[in-house]
XYZ file of C-alpha atoms in Angstrom:
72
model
C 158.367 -13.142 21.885
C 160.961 -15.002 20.740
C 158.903 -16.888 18.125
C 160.943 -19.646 15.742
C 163.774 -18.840 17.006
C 163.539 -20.294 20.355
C 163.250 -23.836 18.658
C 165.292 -27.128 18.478
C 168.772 -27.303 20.556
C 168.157 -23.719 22.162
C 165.124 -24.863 23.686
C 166.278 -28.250 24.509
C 169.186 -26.078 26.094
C 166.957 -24.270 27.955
C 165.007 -26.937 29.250
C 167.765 -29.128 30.414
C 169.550 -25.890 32.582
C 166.274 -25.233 33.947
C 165.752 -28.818 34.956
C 169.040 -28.643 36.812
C 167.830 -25.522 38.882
C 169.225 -22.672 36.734
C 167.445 -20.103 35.891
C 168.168 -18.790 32.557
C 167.808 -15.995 30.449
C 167.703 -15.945 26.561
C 169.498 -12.646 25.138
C 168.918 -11.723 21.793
C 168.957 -9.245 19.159
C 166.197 -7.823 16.910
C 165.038 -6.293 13.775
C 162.608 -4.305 15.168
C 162.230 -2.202 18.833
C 160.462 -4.126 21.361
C 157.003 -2.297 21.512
C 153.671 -4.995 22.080
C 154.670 -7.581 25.165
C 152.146 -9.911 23.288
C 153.958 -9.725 19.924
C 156.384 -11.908 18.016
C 159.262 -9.655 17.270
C 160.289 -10.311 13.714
C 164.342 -11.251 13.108
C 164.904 -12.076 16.242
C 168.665 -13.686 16.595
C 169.297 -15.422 19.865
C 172.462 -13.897 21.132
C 173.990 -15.850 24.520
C 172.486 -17.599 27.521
C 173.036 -15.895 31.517
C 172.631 -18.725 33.636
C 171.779 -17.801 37.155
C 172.482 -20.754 39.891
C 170.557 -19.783 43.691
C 172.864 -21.754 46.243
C 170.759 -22.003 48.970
C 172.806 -21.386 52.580
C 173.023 -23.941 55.348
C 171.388 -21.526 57.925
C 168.754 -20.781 55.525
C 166.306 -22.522 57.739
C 167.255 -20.339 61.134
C 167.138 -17.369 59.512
C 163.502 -17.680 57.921
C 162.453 -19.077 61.208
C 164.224 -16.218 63.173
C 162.538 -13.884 60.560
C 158.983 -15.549 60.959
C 159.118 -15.294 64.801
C 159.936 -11.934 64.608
C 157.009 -11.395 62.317
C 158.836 -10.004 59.310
């Protein structure tokens, strides 16, 4: 989708947040309307990175197992 422009220190960017856990979303801008999920849009401008950290809860364990024996 993204094409050239997700290249060099955005990727590397990308990479190293996702490495660390994150997950991370690329938001960017376009010449063209998004219309073909297996195209390359054309001009496409990377705009900011969301990173998204899941902090996983210390009774995260008793409440899947509580869940499981409950059969949910």
């Amino acid at each position: 989708m993204l094409g050239d422009a997700f290249a060099g220190a955005l990727r590397d960017q990308v990479e190293a947040e996702a490495a660390n856990g994150r997950r991370v979303l690329v938001l960017a801008t376009a010449d063209a309307p998004f219309a073909d999920a297996s195209a390359t849009l054309p001009g496409v401008a990377p705009a900011a990175l969301v990173l998204l950290d899941d902090i996983v809860r210390a009774d995260a364990p008793d409440t899947l197992r509580y869940f499981a024996e409950q059969g949910v």
